[in-house]
Each structure stands twice: as C-alpha cells, then as structure tokens.
Amino acid sequence: MPHLEDEAAQSTSALGPLVGLTREDIFGAVAVLLRETASDPQRLMRHSKAMGDDMIKIMTGKSELAPEPKDRRFKDHAWQYNPFMRAGMQYYLAVQKGMANWLEELELDELERDRARFISNIIIDSVAPTNTLIGNPTAQKMAIDSGGLSLIKGLKNAYDDMVHNKGMVSQVDKKPFKLGENIAISKGSVVLRTEMMELVHYAPTTDEVYEIPQLTIPPQINKMYINDLSPEKSVVKYQVDNGIQTFVISWKNPTKDEGHWDMADYVRSCREAMEAVAKITKSKKVNVSAGCSGGQTAAMLASKMASDKDDLLGALTLMVCVLHPKQNDIEAGSLISDNGLQLARRRADKKSIIKGDDLARGFAWLRPNDLIWNYVINNYLLGQDPPAFDVLFWNADATNLSASLMGDFLTVFETLAFTKKGEVEMIDHKVDLSKVKSDLFILGGVTDHITPWKATYRSTQLFGSKDVTYVLSHSGHMQAILNPPGNPKAKYYLPKKAGKLPDTADKWLETTEEVAGSWWPYWMEWLQKRGGKKKKAPKQLGNKAYTPLDPAPGLYVLDEC
C-alpha cells in the first residue's frame, strides 16, 4: 500500500483560506453548471450526441478510450482484457471526457470555469466504477481468494469507522503508535505551562551547544510532535545532535470556552515562550522556526516585535508557509467567495470553535480520490487495514481551531495584510514585514498543493531582511519538511550563485541547480552560523524560575477533540 501512504502524506491537513469554504460556495458552483446547461439547448444536444457516439463505439468494441497512465484505479489487467470490465471503464471515461469538453465550451469567466471544473471532478470521481464491489475486479478477486473473508473484514472496518471514527473512512492504523514510546521519544521536559501552551525544552546530546537557542512555533491545528516523530524523522533530534538548544511550543487544544483565543493571544504566548527560552539559556537572541499556519503566526510575531523595537528575535525559518496568498494558488481556491468567508465567520462565532474532525472531514472531501475513495477501496472493498504510517497517525490526531483565530486568519487572507506596509492593523500594530530585518530561511515543496512552492516564494519579497535564503525541497507539504539525511530519493534546489533573490519564483528557478540528498544539513549549517559561539551544554533542563514539570512531549498533546 505504498501509494496510499504517499498520496495521503502529501495531503496532510493545513490551515489556510479553505477554513472559510462553505457549502453555499459549493452549491453555487453546482448552480452555475445547471444554469449553463439550461441556457443553450443546442450546445447540450451537440455534446450529448458526441457522448452518444462514444457510447456506440464502446458497444461495438471500437472505442480507443484509455485511462491516463498515472490513474491507479484501472491498473488491474481485467480492465484491459475482460470485455465487460473494459466497456464499463470506457463508459466512465466517456462521461469524464464529455464533461471536460462541455466545460470548455461553457460561457464562464475564468473563476466560474475553475469552480465548475473542480466540482465536476469531485462528482465524477465519486461515481467511478472502482468505488463499488461490482465494478472493482481487484475486490472481486480478493473476495473469491479469501472465501468471502475480505468482505466480512471490510464490513467490520466500515462498522469500526462508523462507531469510532465519526463516520469517516480511516486513513491510518493507529494501533502500533503510542506517544512517548515509539512516537515523540526525544528526551526533554515541559518547563513552562500556561492556559494556552506548554514550552518543551529538549535535552542536549552534545558536550557543547550554540549559545543562541531555537524555538519552534507549530501550526495551531496540528500537534507539535510532528517535529519529533520517529528518531530517523525527528527535526528535534537532528537539532540537538548538532548542538542546537531546542525548544518547541505545544498548543493547548481549545474547547468551546476558549473560542475567544485570537491571533493576539497566540502571538503573546509566542513572545512569552521566547522570553522563557532567553532566560533559561541566558541568550540575548532567540532564533525561531515555524511551518504552515505557525509560520503566519511567526511572521505576525516578527512584525509586532519590529514595531515595538523588540530585538529578541534572531534568525527566522519559515517552512511551507504562504504569506502572500492568491485565490488560484490552490485547486479549491476558486470556490472561496467573499460571501462564503463572511458566512464561515458567523458560523464559527456561533459555535465558538471549529472541531478538528470537521476540518479534517472537509479537507478530505476536497481531495476525495486521494483521501476518501482510495481508503474506501482498500479498507472496505478489499478488507485490508489502512497503513500504519507515523505521518498519517499525527495527521489523524486532529485539534480544534478557535473561532477568533480563524477569523484573524481569514482577515489576513482577505486584506493581504503581510503584503501591505503598515496599511492593515492587527494585534495592536500596523502589520509591516519590511521592518523585519532578521536573516531568513524559507522552504517550499515542489509537489506541495496545500502551500504551493511558488506561493511560498513570494515571502522572499516581503521582508526587510538583507539575508534571505530560499530552498526548494523535492516533496509535498509535510514530506518537504520531514526529509532527513539517508533518503536516497531526496533532493533539493538552490541557486548556483549567491546573491539577491529574483522577484518571481520562475526567475529564481532559472538560476538553480539540483542538489542530491536532504536539505537538512544545508539548513543546519545556515542555523549554526547564526547560533553564536559554542559553550558547555547545560546539565539540567530549565532553571530555577522554569523548573521541569512533565517529560516531553508534555500533557497538551494528549488532549483530544
């Protein structure tokens, strides 16, 4: 099942403007299709005839319709050699082809066309013959070979999902994983606990450490142990093994009583954590690393600190994070409307929080082939367990999102706050990244469809920093980050010569060369150069003011939705 792991790992949940997507936006896209269908009967007849011609060719065995080579749904040889199966597949492909041709002729503007195309693809994917037992030869063979046991196991898997997974098909077998035993096992302690966060201090593994510590700000809708999955995939372990004094924030999973937590509260918590890190390490600077929505929070923190003339921030690393979004960056971006964003705000305010399960469910239905139907086939039709994969275990460990924070993220999206120099006021200051002078390291992922790399590259043009490094990892969203040394397929892209970065991603790409291996060593060298002098590693975690409380990864990661 490697392809199940690969597809789902590229589609891990992330916080972005899609949290403002509403069913009205989706129904609106469907309404456009229906309107255009009725507006020109002759066009409809023409396309119906073309589809009818395809059907006749299929019935007479003369059709040459074939699936795309990358379409794994029709890999079974029965689709090619069994005439009934082949015809069934071609009927489906004819509908797919007819819909695509019809959409091209509709009198729609670009945004409406993108919406119609996205929704029609979801609908067509849902009616694929492979999603049913009668239309899936692999499932039929499995049922025969197992004497029907695969069907019994599939029914059991479906029942378990209904009872224990809130009706969503499981993407991961959670049983093999346990926090603190085989996930998140790096040694450390919580040294500060507030109502919003825990600060985890990780134990040094070297005799000497760099004097300037590193604080990681994780996304608010994911748990922090993505930074410390397994020893071979642990950013935390890699940092401490290379002499970096490592601290990570762990956000508390908000309840309905905490739906008022907003961006200002989260930024204050980050600043409080930085203060604790500085006092524990006796450093005048704190380097910060953040990813995805944690990166947006870190950027807001940097802007606020620059406005306050607060010089505690050292170097800043932003991974797979978009600060200058555009509606067409992501596949479902066309579905987002101003009206939808306002409706999303009002609904969130009414509920106080957005449940993590609801976020995950909505996200999955935006990529149903990868995140729904793949698992329906594997778990229910084939009667197999989903993969036991650590990244997917973490992704399934959802957290809630406070309504106020969601509103602030939507404000950032609507106003493009990070792109305006002092025009948008948030968290008691005028947002202005041009005042941020920290050295910057920015990471994107080639196949990242959640925070597309060209969108992450725009961040290089927003800051006032003289020293900006951009690295492009050859992977998707979380896989771009979790790309440790030792992976034979790993590679990344860097400019051939140092210098000022071009103003567009395409121009930057023209200047680059491919480098074999993980980008982690390159980043570590960059970080160590900004880590100050070396000193003797501390023997104790925390200090008298910040005494160790509970072992890493702390208590807040145990909170459930």
PDB file of C-alpha atoms in Angstrom, residues 13-22 25 221 292-293 296 321-345 359 363 366 401 405-416 449-452 455 458:
ATOM      1  CA  SER A  13      -4.347  18.968   6.858  1.00  0.00           C
ATOM      2  CA  ALA A  14      -3.268  22.581   6.867  1.00  0.00           C
ATOM      3  CA  LEU A  15      -4.756  25.873   7.921  1.00  0.00           C
ATOM      4  CA  GLY A  16      -5.490  28.351   5.159  1.00  0.00           C
ATOM      5  CA  PRO A  17      -8.311  30.231   3.484  1.00  0.00           C
ATOM      6  CA  LEU A  18     -10.108  26.929   2.918  1.00  0.00           C
ATOM      7  CA  VAL A  19     -11.326  27.084   6.509  1.00  0.00           C
ATOM      8  CA  GLY A  20     -13.639  29.752   5.132  1.00  0.00           C
ATOM      9  CA  LEU A  21     -15.104  27.478   2.476  1.00  0.00           C
ATOM     10  CA  THR A  22     -18.863  26.994   2.908  1.00  0.00           C
ATOM     11  CA  ASP A  25     -19.897  28.243  -2.273  1.00  0.00           C
ATOM     12  CA  ILE A 221      -4.433  22.861  14.058  1.00  0.00           C
ATOM     13  CA  CYS A 292       2.406  26.429   7.731  1.00  0.00           C
ATOM     14  CA  SER A 293      -0.016  28.449   9.916  1.00  0.00           C
ATOM     15  CA  GLN A 296       1.937  33.036   9.628  1.00  0.00           C
ATOM     16  CA  CYS A 321       4.150  28.810   4.654  1.00  0.00           C
ATOM     17  CA  VAL A 322       2.219  31.274   2.458  1.00  0.00           C
ATOM     18  CA  LEU A 323       2.187  34.942   3.482  1.00  0.00           C
ATOM     19  CA  HIS A 324       1.060  36.331   0.125  1.00  0.00           C
ATOM     20  CA  PRO A 325      -1.847  34.113  -0.979  1.00  0.00           C
ATOM     21  CA  LYS A 326      -3.657  34.315  -4.304  1.00  0.00           C
ATOM     22  CA  GLN A 327      -7.019  32.714  -4.970  1.00  0.00           C
ATOM     23  CA  ASN A 328      -5.769  30.484  -7.785  1.00  0.00           C
ATOM     24  CA  ASP A 329      -2.802  29.137  -5.784  1.00  0.00           C
ATOM     25  CA  ILE A 330      -4.706  26.031  -4.737  1.00  0.00           C
ATOM     26  CA  GLU A 331      -7.119  23.776  -6.597  1.00  0.00           C
ATOM     27  CA  ALA A 332     -10.120  24.634  -4.420  1.00  0.00           C
ATOM     28  CA  GLY A 333      -9.281  28.323  -4.187  1.00  0.00           C
ATOM     29  CA  SER A 334     -11.831  29.134  -6.871  1.00  0.00           C
ATOM     30  CA  LEU A 335     -14.604  28.020  -4.520  1.00  0.00           C
ATOM     31  CA  ILE A 336     -13.832  30.734  -1.979  1.00  0.00           C
ATOM     32  CA  SER A 337     -16.069  33.802  -2.128  1.00  0.00           C
ATOM     33  CA  ASP A 338     -16.441  36.946  -0.045  1.00  0.00           C
ATOM     34  CA  ASN A 339     -19.927  35.854   0.944  1.00  0.00           C
ATOM     35  CA  GLY A 340     -18.623  32.417   1.892  1.00  0.00           C
ATOM     36  CA  LEU A 341     -15.907  33.913   4.079  1.00  0.00           C
ATOM     37  CA  GLN A 342     -18.468  36.018   5.953  1.00  0.00           C
ATOM     38  CA  LEU A 343     -20.768  33.033   6.430  1.00  0.00           C
ATOM     39  CA  ALA A 344     -17.851  30.978   7.731  1.00  0.00           C
ATOM     40  CA  ARG A 345     -17.022  33.691  10.257  1.00  0.00           C
ATOM     41  CA  LEU A 359     -11.829  20.429   9.478  1.00  0.00           C
ATOM     42  CA  PHE A 363     -10.375  18.846   3.809  1.00  0.00           C
ATOM     43  CA  LEU A 366     -11.704  18.448  -1.374  1.00  0.00           C
ATOM     44  CA  LEU A 401      -9.481  25.776  15.963  1.00  0.00           C
ATOM     45  CA  LEU A 405      -8.175  32.759  15.441  1.00  0.00           C
ATOM     46  CA  MET A 406      -9.953  31.518  12.321  1.00  0.00           C
ATOM     47  CA  GLY A 407     -11.404  34.992  11.886  1.00  0.00           C
ATOM     48  CA  ASP A 408      -7.944  36.531  12.125  1.00  0.00           C
ATOM     49  CA  PHE A 409      -6.507  34.121   9.567  1.00  0.00           C
ATOM     50  CA  LEU A 410      -9.356  34.978   7.224  1.00  0.00           C
ATOM     51  CA  THR A 411      -8.637  38.680   7.776  1.00  0.00           C
ATOM     52  CA  VAL A 412      -5.014  38.078   6.796  1.00  0.00           C
ATOM     53  CA  PHE A 413      -6.236  36.333   3.631  1.00  0.00           C
ATOM     54  CA  GLU A 414      -8.842  38.950   2.727  1.00  0.00           C
ATOM     55  CA  THR A 415      -6.681  42.023   3.392  1.00  0.00           C
ATOM     56  CA  LEU A 416      -3.344  40.527   2.273  1.00  0.00           C
ATOM     57  CA  HIS A 449      -0.558  21.578  -3.343  1.00  0.00           C
ATOM     58  CA  ILE A 450      -1.506  22.953   0.098  1.00  0.00           C
ATOM     59  CA  THR A 451       1.065  25.736   0.228  1.00  0.00           C
ATOM     60  CA  PRO A 452       2.362  25.696  -3.379  1.00  0.00           C
ATOM     61  CA  ALA A 455       3.287  30.989  -3.317  1.00  0.00           C
ATOM     62  CA  ARG A 458       6.556  35.331  -2.643  1.00  0.00           C
TER      63      ARG A 458
END
